[in-house]
Short mmCIF file of C-alpha atoms in Angstrom, two decimals:
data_model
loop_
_atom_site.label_atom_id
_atom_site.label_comp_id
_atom_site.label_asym_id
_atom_site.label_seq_id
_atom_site.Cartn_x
_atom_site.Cartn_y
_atom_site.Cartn_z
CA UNK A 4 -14.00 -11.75 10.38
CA UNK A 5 -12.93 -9.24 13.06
CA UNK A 6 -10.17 -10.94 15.45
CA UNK A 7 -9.84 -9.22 19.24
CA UNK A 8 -7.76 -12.23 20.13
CA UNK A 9 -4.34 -12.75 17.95
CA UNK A 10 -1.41 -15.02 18.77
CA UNK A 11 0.80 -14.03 21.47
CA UNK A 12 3.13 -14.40 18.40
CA UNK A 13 2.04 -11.61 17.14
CA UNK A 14 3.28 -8.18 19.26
CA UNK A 15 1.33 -4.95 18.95
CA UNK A 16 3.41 -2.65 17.33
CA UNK A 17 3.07 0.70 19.12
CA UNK A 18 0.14 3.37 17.31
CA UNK A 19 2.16 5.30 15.34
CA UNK A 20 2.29 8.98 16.41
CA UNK A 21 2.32 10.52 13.06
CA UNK A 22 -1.55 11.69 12.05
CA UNK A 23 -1.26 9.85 8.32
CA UNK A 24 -0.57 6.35 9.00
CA UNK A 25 -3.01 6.67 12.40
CA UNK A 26 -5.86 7.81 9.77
CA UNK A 27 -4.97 5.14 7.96
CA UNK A 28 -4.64 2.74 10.12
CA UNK A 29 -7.66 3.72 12.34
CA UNK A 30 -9.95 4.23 9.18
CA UNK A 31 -9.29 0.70 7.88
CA UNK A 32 -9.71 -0.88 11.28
CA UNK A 33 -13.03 0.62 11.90
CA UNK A 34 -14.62 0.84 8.51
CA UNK A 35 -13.63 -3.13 8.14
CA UNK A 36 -14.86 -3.76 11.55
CA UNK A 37 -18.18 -1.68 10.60
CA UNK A 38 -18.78 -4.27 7.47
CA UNK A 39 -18.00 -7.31 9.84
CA UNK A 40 -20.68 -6.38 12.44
CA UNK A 41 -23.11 -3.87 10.42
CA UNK A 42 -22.39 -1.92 13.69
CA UNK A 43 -23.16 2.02 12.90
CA UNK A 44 -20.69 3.18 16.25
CA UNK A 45 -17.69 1.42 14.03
CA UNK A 46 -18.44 3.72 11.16
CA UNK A 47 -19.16 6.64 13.06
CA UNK A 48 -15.63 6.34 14.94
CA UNK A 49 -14.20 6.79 11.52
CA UNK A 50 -16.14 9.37 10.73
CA UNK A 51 -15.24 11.38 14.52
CA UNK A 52 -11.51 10.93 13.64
CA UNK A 53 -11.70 12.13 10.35
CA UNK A 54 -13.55 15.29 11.27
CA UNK A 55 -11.95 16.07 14.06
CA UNK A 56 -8.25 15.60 12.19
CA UNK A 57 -8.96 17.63 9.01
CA UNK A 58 -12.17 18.99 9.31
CA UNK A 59 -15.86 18.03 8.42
CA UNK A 60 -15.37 19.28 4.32
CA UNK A 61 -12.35 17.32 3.79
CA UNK A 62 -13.26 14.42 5.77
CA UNK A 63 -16.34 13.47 3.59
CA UNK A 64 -14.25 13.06 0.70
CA UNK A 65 -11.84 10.85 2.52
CA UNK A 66 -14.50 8.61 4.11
CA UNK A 67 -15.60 7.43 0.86
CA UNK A 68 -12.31 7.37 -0.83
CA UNK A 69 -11.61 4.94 2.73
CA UNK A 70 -15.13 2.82 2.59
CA UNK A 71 -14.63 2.48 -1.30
CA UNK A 72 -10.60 1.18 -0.28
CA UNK A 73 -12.05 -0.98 2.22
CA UNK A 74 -14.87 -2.57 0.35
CA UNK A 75 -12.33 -3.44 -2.45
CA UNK A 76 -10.05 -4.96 0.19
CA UNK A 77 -13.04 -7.05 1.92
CA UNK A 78 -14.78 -8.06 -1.72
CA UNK A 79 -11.70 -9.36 -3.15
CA UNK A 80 -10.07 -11.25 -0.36
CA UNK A 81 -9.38 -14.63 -0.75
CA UNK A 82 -8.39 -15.14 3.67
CA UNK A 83 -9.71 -13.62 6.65
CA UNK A 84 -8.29 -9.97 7.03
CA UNK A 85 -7.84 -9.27 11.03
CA UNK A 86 -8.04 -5.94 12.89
CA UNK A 87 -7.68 -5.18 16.21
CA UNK A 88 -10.22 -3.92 18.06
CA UNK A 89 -11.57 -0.04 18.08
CA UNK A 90 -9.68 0.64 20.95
CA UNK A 91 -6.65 -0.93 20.60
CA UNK A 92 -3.09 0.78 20.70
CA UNK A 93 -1.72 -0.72 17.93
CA UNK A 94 -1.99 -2.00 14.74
CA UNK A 95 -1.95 -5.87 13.66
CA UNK A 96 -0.41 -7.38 10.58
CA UNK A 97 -3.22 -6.60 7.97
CA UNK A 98 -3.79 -3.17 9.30
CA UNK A 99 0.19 -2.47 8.55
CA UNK A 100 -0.25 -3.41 4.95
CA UNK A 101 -2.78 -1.10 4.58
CA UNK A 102 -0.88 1.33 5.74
CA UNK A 103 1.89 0.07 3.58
CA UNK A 104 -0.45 0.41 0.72
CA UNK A 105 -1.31 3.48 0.86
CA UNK A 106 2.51 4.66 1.67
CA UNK A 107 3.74 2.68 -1.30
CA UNK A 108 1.11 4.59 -3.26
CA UNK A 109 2.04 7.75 -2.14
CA UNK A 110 5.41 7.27 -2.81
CA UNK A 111 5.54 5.57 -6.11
CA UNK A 112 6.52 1.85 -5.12
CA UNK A 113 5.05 0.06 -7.30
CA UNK A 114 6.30 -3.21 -6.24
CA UNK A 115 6.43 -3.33 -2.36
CA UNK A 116 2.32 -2.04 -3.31
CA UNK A 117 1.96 -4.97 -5.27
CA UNK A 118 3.79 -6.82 -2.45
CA UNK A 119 1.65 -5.85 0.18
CA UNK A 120 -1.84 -5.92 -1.73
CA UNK A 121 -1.02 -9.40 -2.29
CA UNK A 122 -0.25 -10.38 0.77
CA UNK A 123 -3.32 -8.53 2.24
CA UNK A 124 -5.91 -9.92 -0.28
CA UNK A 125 -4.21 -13.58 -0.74
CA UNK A 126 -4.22 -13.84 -4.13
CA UNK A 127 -3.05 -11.93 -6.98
CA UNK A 128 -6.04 -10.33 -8.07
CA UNK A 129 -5.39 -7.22 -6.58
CA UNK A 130 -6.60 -5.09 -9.33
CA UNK A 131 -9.78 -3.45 -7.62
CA UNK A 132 -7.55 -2.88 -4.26
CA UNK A 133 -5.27 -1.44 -5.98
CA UNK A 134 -7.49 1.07 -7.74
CA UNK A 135 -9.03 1.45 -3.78
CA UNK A 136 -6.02 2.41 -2.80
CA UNK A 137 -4.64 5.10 -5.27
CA UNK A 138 -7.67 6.88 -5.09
CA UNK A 139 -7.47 6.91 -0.70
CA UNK A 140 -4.00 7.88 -1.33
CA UNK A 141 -4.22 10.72 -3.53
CA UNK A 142 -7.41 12.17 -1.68
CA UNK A 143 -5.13 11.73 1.69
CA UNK A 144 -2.34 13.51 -0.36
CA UNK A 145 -4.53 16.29 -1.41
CA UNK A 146 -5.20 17.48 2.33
CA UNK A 147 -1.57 17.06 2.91
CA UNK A 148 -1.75 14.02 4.81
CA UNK A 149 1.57 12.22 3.68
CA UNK A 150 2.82 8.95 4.43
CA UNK A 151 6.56 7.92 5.53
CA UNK A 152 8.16 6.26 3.38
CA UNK A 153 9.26 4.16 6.31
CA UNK A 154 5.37 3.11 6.29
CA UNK A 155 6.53 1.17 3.58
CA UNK A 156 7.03 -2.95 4.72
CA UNK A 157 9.65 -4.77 2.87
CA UNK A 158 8.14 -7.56 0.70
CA UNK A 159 9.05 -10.11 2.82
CA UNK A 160 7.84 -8.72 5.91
CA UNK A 161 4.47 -10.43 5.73
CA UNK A 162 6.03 -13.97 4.89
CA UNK A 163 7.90 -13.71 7.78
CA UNK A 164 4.84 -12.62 9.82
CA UNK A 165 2.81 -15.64 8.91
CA UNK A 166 5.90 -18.29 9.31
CA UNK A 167 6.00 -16.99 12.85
CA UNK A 168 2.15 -17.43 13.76
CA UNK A 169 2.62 -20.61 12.01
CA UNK A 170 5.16 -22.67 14.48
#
């Protein structure tokens, strides 16, 4: 379910200014938040971004390669995923592995994708996330729409997150 209200544990990392990781980040919070509610103007956000970033032609592509990522994510999860809301200036936890996904696809990081799908889904069936993912990745990589490396979260930077919103 879609969470407005986190932890005060849990800062909002400033919205990255690089366009990649904001598509990213910004596709997977609005697309989820579109299958949580069934709320069109969620979707249609998306959408706006995408074809106002890289045009209407290349953003079709990219919206399904993101719902078909997203669906995966939200079919195979085994805990609530959280977002933030649409307007929010930052991203939350499960938003940043996404982004780490798709970064650690991008770059060939096998594990620290593994890492990360894991600790999104909650469970190591990952398989149809990962599959999600490469295909976002490589259809973000064909409009030249890169990830940082440094989108990349170390392995432990989720267990650290939760120990934190646990005390």
């Amino acid at each position: 379910m879609t969470k407005s209200n986190l932890t005060a544990a849990s800062p909002i990392p400033p919205l990255p200014a690089r366009m990649p990781e904001r598509l990213v980040g910004v596709g997977f919070r609005c697309w989820f938040a579109g299958f949580e509610t069934g709320d069109i103007a969620s979707w249609e956000q998306a959408w706006n971004t995408y074809a106002a970033t890289l045009g209407r032609d290349s953003a079709k592509a990219l919206v399904l390669d993101l719902s078909q990522f997203v669906r995966a994510v939200k079919t195979t999860a085994e805990r609530e995923i959280q977002v933030y809301p649409t307007g929010c200036l930052g991203f939350c936890r499960d938003e940043c592995l996404a982004i780490s996904m798709i970064a650690a696809c991008q770059h060939g990081a096998a594990p620290a994708l593994q890492a990360a799908a894991c600790a999104l889904i909650g469970s190591p069936d990952i398989g149809d996330a990962l599959s999600g993912a490469q295909t976002f990745a490589a259809s973000l990589r064909s409009v030249n729409q890169i990830l940082d490396a440094a989108s990349i979260c170390p392995a432990t930077c989720a267990l650290r997150t939760d120990r934190r919103r646990l005390m």
